[in-house]
mmCIF file with all atom_site columns, C-alpha atoms and ligand atoms in Angstrom:
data_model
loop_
_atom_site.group_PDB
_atom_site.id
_atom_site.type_symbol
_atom_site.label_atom_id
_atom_site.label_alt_id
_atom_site.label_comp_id
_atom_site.label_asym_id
_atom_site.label_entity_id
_atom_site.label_seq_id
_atom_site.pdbx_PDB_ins_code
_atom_site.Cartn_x
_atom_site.Cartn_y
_atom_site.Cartn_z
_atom_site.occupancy
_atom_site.B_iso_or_equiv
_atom_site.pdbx_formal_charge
_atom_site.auth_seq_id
_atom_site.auth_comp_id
_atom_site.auth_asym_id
_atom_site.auth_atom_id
_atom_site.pdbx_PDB_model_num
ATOM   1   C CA . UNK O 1 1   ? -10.646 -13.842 -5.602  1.00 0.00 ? 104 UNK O CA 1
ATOM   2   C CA . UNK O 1 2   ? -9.730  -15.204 -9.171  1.00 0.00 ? 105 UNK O CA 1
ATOM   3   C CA . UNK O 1 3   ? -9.721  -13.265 -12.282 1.00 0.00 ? 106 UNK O CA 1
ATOM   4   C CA . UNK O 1 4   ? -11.353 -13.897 -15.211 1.00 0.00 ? 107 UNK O CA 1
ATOM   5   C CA . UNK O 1 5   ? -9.041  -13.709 -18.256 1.00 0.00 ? 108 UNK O CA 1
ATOM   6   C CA . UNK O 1 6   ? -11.865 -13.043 -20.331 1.00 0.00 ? 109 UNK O CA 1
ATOM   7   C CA . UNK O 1 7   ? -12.936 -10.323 -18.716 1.00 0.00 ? 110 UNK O CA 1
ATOM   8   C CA . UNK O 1 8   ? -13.391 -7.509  -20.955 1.00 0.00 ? 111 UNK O CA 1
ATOM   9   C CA . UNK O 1 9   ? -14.097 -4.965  -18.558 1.00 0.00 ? 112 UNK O CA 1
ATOM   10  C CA . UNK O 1 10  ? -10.693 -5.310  -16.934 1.00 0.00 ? 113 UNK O CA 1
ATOM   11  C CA . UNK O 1 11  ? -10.362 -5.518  -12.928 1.00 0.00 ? 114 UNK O CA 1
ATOM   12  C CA . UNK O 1 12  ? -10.256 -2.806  -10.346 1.00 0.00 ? 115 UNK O CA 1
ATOM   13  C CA . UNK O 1 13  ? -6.964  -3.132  -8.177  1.00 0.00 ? 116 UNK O CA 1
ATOM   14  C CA . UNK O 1 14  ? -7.357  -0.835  -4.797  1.00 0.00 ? 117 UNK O CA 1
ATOM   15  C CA . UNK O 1 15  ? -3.662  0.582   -3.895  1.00 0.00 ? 118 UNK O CA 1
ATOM   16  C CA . UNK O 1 16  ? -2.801  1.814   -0.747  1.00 0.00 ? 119 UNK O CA 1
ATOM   17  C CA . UNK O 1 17  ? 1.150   2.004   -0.228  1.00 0.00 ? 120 UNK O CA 1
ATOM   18  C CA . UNK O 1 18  ? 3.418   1.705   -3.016  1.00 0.00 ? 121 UNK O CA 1
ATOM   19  C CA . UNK O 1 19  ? 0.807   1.504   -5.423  1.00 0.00 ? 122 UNK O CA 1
ATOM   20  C CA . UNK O 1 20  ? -0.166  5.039   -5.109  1.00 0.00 ? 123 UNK O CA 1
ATOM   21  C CA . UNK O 1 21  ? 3.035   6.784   -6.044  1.00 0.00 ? 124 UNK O CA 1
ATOM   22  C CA . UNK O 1 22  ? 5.049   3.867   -8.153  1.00 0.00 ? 125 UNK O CA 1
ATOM   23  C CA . UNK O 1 23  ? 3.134   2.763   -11.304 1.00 0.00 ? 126 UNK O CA 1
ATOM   24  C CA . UNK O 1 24  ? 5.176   0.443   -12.967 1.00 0.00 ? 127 UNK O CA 1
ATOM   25  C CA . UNK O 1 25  ? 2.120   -1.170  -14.856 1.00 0.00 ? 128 UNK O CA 1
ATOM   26  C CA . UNK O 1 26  ? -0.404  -0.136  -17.446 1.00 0.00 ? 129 UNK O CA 1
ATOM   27  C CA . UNK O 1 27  ? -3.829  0.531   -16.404 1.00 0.00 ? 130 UNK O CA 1
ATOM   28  C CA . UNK O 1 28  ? -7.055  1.825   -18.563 1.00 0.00 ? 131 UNK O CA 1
ATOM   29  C CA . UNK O 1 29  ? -8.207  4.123   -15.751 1.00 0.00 ? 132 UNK O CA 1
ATOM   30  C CA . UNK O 1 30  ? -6.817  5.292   -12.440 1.00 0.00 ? 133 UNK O CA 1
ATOM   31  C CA . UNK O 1 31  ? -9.404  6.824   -10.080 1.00 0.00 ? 134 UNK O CA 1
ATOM   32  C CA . UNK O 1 32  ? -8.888  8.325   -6.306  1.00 0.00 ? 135 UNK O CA 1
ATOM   33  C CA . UNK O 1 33  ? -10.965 5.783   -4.263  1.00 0.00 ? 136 UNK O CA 1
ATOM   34  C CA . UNK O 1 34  ? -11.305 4.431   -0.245  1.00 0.00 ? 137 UNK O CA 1
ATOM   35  C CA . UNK O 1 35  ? -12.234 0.987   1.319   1.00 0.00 ? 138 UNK O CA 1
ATOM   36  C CA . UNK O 1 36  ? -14.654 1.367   4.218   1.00 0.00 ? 139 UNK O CA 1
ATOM   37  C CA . UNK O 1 37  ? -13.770 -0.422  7.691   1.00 0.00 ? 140 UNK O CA 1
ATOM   38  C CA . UNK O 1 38  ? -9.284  -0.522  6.846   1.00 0.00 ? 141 UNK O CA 1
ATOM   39  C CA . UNK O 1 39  ? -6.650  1.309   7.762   1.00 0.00 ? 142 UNK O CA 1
ATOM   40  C CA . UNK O 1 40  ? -2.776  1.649   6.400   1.00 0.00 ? 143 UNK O CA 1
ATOM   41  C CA . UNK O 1 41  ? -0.175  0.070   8.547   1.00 0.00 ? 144 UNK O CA 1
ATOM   42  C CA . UNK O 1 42  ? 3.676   0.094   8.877   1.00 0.00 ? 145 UNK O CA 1
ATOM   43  C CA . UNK O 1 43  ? 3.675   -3.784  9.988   1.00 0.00 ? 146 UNK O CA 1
ATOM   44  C CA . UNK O 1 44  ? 4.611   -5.970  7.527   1.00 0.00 ? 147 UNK O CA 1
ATOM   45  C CA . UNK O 1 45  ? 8.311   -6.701  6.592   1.00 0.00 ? 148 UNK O CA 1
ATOM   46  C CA . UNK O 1 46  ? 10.361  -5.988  3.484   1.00 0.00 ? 149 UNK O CA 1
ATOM   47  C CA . UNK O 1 47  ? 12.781  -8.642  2.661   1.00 0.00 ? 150 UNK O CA 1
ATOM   48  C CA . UNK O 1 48  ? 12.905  -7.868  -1.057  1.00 0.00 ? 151 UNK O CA 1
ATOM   49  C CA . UNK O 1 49  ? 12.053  -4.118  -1.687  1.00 0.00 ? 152 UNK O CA 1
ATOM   50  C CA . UNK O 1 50  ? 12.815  -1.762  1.705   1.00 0.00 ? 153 UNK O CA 1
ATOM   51  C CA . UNK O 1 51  ? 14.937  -3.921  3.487   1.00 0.00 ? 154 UNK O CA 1
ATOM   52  C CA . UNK O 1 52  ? 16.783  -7.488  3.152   1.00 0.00 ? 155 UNK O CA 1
ATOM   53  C CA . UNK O 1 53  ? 15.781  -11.239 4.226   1.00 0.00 ? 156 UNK O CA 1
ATOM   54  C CA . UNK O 1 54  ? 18.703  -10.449 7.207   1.00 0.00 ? 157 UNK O CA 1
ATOM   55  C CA . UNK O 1 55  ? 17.359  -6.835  7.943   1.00 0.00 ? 158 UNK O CA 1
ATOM   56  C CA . UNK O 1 56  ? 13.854  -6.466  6.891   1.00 0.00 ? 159 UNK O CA 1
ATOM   57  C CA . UNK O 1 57  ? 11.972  -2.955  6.212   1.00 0.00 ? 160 UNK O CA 1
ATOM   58  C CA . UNK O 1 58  ? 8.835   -2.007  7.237   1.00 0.00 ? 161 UNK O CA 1
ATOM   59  C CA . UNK O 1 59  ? 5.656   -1.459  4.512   1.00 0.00 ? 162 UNK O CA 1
ATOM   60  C CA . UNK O 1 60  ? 2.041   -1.325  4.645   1.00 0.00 ? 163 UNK O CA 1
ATOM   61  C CA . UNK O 1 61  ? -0.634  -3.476  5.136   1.00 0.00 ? 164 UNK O CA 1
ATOM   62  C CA . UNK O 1 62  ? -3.998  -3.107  6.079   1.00 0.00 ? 165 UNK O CA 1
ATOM   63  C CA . UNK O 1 63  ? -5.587  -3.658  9.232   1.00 0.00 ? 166 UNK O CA 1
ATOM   64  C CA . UNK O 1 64  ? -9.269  -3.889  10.139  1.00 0.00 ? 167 UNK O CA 1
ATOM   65  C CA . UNK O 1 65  ? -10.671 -0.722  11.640  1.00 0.00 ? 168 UNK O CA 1
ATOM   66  C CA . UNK O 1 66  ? -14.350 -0.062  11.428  1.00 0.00 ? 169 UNK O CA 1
ATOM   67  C CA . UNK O 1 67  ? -16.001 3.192   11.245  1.00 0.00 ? 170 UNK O CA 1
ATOM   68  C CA . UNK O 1 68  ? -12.638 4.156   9.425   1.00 0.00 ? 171 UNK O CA 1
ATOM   69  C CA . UNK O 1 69  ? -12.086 4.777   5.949   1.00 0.00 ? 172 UNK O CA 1
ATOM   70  C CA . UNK O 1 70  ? -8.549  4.536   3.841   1.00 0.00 ? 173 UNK O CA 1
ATOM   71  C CA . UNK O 1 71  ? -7.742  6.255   0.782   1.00 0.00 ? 174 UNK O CA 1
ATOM   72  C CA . UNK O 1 72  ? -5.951  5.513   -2.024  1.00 0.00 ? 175 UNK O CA 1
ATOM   73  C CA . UNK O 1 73  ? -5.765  4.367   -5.914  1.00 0.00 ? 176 UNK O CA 1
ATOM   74  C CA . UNK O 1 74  ? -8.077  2.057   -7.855  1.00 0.00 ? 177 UNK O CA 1
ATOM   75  C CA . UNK O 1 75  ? -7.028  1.382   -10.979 1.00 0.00 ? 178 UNK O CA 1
ATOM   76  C CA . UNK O 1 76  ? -8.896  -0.688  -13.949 1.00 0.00 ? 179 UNK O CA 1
ATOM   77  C CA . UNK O 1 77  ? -6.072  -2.948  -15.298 1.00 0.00 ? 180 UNK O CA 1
ATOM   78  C CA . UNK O 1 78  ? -5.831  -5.881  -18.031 1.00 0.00 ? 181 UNK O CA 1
ATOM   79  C CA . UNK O 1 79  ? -6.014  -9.501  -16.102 1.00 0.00 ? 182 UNK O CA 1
ATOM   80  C CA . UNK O 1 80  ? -2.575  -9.856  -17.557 1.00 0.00 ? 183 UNK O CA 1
ATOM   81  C CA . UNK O 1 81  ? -1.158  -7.068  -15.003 1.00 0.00 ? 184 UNK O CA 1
ATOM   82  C CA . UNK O 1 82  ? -1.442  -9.419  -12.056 1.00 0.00 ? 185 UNK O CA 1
ATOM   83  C CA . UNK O 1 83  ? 1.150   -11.703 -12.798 1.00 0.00 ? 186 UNK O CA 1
ATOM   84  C CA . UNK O 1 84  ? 3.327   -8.039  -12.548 1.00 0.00 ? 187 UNK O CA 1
ATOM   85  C CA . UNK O 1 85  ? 1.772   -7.312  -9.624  1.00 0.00 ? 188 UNK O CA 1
ATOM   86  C CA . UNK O 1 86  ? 1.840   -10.465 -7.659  1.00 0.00 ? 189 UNK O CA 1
ATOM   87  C CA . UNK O 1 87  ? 5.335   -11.103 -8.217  1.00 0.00 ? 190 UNK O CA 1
ATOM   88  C CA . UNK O 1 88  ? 6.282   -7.155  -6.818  1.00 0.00 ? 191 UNK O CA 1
ATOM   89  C CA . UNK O 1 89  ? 3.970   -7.896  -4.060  1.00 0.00 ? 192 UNK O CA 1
ATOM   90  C CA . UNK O 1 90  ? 5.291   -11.658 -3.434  1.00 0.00 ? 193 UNK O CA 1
ATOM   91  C CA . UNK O 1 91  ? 6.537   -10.818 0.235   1.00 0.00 ? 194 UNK O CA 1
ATOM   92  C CA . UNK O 1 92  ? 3.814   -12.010 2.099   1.00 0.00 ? 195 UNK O CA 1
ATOM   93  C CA . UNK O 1 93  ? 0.698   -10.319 0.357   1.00 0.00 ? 196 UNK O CA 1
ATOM   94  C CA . UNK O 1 94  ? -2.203  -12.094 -0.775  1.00 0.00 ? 197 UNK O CA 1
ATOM   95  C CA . UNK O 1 95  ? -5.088  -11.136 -3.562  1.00 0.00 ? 198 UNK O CA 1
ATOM   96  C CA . UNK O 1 96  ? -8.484  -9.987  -1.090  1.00 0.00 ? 199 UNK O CA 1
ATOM   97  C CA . UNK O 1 97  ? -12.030 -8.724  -2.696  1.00 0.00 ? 200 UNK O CA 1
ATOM   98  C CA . UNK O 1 98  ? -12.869 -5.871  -1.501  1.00 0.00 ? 201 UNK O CA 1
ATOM   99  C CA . UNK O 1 99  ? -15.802 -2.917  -2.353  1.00 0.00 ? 202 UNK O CA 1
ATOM   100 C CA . UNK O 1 100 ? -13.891 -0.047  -2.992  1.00 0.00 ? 203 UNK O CA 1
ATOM   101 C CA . UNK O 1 101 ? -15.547 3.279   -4.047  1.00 0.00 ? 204 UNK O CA 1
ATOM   102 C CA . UNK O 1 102 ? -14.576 5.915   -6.828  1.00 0.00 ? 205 UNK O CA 1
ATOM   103 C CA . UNK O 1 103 ? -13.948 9.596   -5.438  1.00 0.00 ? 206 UNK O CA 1
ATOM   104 C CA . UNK O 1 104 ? -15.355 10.964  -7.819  1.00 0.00 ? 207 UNK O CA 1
ATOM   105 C CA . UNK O 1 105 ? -18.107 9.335   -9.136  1.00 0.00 ? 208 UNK O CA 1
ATOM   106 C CA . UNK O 1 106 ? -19.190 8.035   -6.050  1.00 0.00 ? 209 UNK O CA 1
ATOM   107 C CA . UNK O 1 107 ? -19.710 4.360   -7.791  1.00 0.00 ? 210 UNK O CA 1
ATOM   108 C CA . UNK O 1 108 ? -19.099 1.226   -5.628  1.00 0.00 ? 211 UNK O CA 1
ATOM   109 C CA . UNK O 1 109 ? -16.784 -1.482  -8.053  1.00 0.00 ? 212 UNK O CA 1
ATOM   110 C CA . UNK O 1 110 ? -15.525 -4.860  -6.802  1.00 0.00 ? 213 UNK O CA 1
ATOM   111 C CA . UNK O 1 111 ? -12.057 -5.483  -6.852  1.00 0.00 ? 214 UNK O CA 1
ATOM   112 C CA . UNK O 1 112 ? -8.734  -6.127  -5.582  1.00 0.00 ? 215 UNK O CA 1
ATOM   113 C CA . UNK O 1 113 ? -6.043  -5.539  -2.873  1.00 0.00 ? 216 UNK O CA 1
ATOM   114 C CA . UNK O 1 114 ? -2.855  -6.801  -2.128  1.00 0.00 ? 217 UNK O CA 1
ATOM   115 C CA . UNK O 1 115 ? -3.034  -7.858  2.087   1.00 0.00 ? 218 UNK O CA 1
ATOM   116 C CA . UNK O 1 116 ? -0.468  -8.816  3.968   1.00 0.00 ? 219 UNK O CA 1
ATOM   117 C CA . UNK O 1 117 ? -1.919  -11.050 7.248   1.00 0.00 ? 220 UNK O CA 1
ATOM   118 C CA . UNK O 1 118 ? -0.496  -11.501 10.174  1.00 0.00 ? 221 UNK O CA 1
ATOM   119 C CA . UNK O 1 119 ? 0.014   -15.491 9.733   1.00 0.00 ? 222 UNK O CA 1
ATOM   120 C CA . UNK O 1 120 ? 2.134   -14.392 6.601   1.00 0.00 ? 223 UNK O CA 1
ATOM   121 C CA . UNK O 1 121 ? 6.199   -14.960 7.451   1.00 0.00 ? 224 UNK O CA 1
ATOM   122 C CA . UNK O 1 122 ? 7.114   -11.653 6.798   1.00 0.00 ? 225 UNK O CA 1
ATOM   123 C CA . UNK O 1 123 ? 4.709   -10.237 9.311   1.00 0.00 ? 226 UNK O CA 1
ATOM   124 C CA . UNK O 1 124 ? 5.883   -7.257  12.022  1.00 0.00 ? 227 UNK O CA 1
ATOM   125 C CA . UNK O 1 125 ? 3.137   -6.493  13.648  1.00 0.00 ? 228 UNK O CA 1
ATOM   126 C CA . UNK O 1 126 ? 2.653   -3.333  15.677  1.00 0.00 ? 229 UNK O CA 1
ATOM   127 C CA . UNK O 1 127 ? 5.303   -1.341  17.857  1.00 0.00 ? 230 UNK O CA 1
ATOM   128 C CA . UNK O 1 128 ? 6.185   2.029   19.460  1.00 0.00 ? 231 UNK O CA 1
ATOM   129 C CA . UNK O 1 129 ? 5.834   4.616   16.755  1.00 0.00 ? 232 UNK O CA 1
ATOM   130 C CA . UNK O 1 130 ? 9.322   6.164   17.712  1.00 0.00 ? 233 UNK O CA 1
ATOM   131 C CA . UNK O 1 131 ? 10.746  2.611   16.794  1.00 0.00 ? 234 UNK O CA 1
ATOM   132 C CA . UNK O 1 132 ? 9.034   2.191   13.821  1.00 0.00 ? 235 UNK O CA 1
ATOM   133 C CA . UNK O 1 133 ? 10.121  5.716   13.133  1.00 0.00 ? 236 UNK O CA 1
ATOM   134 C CA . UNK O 1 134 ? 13.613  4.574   14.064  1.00 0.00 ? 237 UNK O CA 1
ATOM   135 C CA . UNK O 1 135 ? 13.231  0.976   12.040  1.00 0.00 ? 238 UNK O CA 1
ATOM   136 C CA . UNK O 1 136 ? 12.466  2.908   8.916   1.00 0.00 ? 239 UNK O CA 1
ATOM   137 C CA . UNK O 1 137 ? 14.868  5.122   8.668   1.00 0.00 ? 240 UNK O CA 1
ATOM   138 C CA . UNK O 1 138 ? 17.735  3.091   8.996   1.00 0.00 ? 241 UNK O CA 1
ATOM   139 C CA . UNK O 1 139 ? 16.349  0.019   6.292   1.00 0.00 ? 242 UNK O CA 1
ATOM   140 C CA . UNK O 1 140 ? 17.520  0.105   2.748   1.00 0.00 ? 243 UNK O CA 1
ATOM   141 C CA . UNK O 1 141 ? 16.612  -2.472  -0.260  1.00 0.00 ? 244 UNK O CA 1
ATOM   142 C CA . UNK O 1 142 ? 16.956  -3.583  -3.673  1.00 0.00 ? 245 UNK O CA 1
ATOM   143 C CA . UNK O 1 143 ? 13.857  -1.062  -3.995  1.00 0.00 ? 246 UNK O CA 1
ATOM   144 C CA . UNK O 1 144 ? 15.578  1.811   -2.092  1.00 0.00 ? 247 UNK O CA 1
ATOM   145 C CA . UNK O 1 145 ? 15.481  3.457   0.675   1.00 0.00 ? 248 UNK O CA 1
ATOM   146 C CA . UNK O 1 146 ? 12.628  2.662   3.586   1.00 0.00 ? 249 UNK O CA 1
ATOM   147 C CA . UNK O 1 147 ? 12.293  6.326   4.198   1.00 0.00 ? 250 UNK O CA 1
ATOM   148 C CA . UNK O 1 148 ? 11.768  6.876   0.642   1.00 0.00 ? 251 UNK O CA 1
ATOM   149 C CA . UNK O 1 149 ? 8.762   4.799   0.982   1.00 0.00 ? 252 UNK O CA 1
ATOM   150 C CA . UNK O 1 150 ? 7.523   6.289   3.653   1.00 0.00 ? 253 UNK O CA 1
ATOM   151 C CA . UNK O 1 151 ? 8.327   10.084  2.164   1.00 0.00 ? 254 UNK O CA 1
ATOM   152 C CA . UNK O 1 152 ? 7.028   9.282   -1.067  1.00 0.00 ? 255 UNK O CA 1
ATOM   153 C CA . UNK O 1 153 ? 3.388   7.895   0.468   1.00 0.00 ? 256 UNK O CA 1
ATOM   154 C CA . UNK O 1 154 ? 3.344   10.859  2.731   1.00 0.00 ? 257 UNK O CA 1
ATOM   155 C CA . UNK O 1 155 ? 3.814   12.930  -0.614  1.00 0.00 ? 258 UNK O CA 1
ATOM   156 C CA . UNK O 1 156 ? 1.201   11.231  -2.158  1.00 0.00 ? 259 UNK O CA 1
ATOM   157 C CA . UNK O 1 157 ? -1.472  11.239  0.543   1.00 0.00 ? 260 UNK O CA 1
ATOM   158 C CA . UNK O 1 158 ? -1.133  14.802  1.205   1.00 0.00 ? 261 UNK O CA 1
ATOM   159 C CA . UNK O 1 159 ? -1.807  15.880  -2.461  1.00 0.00 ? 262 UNK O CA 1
ATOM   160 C CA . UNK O 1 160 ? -4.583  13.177  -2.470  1.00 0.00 ? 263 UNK O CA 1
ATOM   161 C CA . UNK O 1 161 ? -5.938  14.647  0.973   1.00 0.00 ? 264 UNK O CA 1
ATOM   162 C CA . UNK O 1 162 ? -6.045  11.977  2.810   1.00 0.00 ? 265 UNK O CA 1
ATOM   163 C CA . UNK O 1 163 ? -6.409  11.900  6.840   1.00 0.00 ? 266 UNK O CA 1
ATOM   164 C CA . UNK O 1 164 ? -3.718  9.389   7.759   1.00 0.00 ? 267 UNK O CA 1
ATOM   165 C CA . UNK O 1 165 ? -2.476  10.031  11.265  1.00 0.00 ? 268 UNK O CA 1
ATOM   166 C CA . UNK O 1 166 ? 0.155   6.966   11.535  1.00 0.00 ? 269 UNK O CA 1
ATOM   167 C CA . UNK O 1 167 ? 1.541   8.395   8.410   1.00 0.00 ? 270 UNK O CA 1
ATOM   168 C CA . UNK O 1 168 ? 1.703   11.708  8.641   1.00 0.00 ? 271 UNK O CA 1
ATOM   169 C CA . UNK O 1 169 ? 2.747   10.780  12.389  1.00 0.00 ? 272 UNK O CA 1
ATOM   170 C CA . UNK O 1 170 ? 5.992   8.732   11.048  1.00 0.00 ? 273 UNK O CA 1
ATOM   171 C CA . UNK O 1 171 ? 6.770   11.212  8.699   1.00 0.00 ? 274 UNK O CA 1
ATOM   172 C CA . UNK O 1 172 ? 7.282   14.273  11.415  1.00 0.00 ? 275 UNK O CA 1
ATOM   173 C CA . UNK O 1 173 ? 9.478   11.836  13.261  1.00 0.00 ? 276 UNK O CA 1
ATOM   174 C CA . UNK O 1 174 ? 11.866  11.230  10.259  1.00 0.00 ? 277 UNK O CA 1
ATOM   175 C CA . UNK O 1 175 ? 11.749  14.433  9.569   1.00 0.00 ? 278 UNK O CA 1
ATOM   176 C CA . UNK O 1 176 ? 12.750  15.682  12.761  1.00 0.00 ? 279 UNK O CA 1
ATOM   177 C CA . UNK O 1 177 ? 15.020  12.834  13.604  1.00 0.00 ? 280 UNK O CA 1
ATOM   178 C CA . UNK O 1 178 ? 17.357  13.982  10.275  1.00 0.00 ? 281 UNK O CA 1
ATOM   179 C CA . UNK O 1 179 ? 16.766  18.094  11.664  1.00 0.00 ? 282 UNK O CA 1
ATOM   180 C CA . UNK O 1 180 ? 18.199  16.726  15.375  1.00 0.00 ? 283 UNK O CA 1
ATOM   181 C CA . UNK O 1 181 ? 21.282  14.678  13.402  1.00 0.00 ? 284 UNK O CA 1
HETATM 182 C C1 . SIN Q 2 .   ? -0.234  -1.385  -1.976  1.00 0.00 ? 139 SIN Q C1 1
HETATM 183 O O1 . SIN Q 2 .   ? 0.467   -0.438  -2.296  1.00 0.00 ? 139 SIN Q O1 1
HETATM 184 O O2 . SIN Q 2 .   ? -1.470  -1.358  -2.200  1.00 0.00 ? 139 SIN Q O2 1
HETATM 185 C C2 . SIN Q 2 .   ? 0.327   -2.630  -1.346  1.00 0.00 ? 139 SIN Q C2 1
HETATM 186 C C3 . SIN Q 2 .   ? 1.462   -2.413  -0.422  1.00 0.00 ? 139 SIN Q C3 1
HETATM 187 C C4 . SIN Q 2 .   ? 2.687   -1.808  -1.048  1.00 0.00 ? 139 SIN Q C4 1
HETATM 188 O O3 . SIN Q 2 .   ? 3.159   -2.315  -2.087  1.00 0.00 ? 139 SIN Q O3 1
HETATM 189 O O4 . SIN Q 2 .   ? 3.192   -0.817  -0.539  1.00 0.00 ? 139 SIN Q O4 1
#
């Protein structure tokens, strides 16, 4: 989808990782919001935020997943934003219209999410959740720490009340791999 610089009513940008807890950007409005038919995903690699080009981290992406709903941030933001936005999310990610809907409101708004495919070069794909566990807790970037990422979203999702089993799931095994060391 393209954006209309003229567009005085802004753009809606639907976040589901990062984008939640680190808001490095200016928005007019912020609203808790889902996309029907997705689900979050540790399966795309980090070569410039949670891990290196050598020894990629693991993020989020989205992967289809009907009857399912994800949770996250929409936020209304000046057309001048995305060219903040696409270079943080350059690893991989592409722009994708989607119909995301306001918590509280209950409005549907067009608008915008950062995907990662899995034709991108960065791509992961899926593994055993003790190794993406394991994966995670040992990458480090220019961003920080992998399991900072990971923490921080769990953080966020909880006080948002989200139902995110692979999450929560990966958190309890970081958790309880640190408790064992
Ligand atoms: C997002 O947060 O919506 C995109 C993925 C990320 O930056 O973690």
């Amino acid at each position: 989808m393209t954006t209309d610089p003229e567009n005085d009513a802004g753009h809606w940008v639907f976040g589901y990782g990062s984008l939640i807890y680190k808001v490095d950007f200016p928005y007019r409005q912020r609203e808790v919001a889902s996309i029907e038919g997705w689900e979050r995903r540790f399966w795309q690699g980090s070569h410039d935020h949670r891990g290196t080009p050598k020894a990629p981290g693991r993020v989020l992406t989205l992967v289809s997943s009907p009857g399912r709903r994800c949770l996250g941030m929409a936020y209304l933001v000046e057309h001048e934003v995305f060219e903040h936005l696409d270079h943080r999310e350059k690893n991989g990610y592409e722009r994708r219209e989607m119909q995301i809907r306001l918590r509280e409101s209950g409005d549907r708004v067009t608008g915008l999410t950062y995907f990662a495919g899995p034709d991108n070069p960065a791509w992961l794909g899926p593994a055993p959740i003790d190794d993406i566990a394991r994966h995670i807790d040992h990458s480090h970037g220019p961003s920080g720490s992998n399991r900072d990422y990971l923490l921080d979203l769990a953080r966020a999702l909880r006080k948002l009340g989200a139902d995110d089993p692979h999450v929560f799931a990966l958190e309890g095994k970081l958790r309880s791999s640190r408790r064992a060391g």
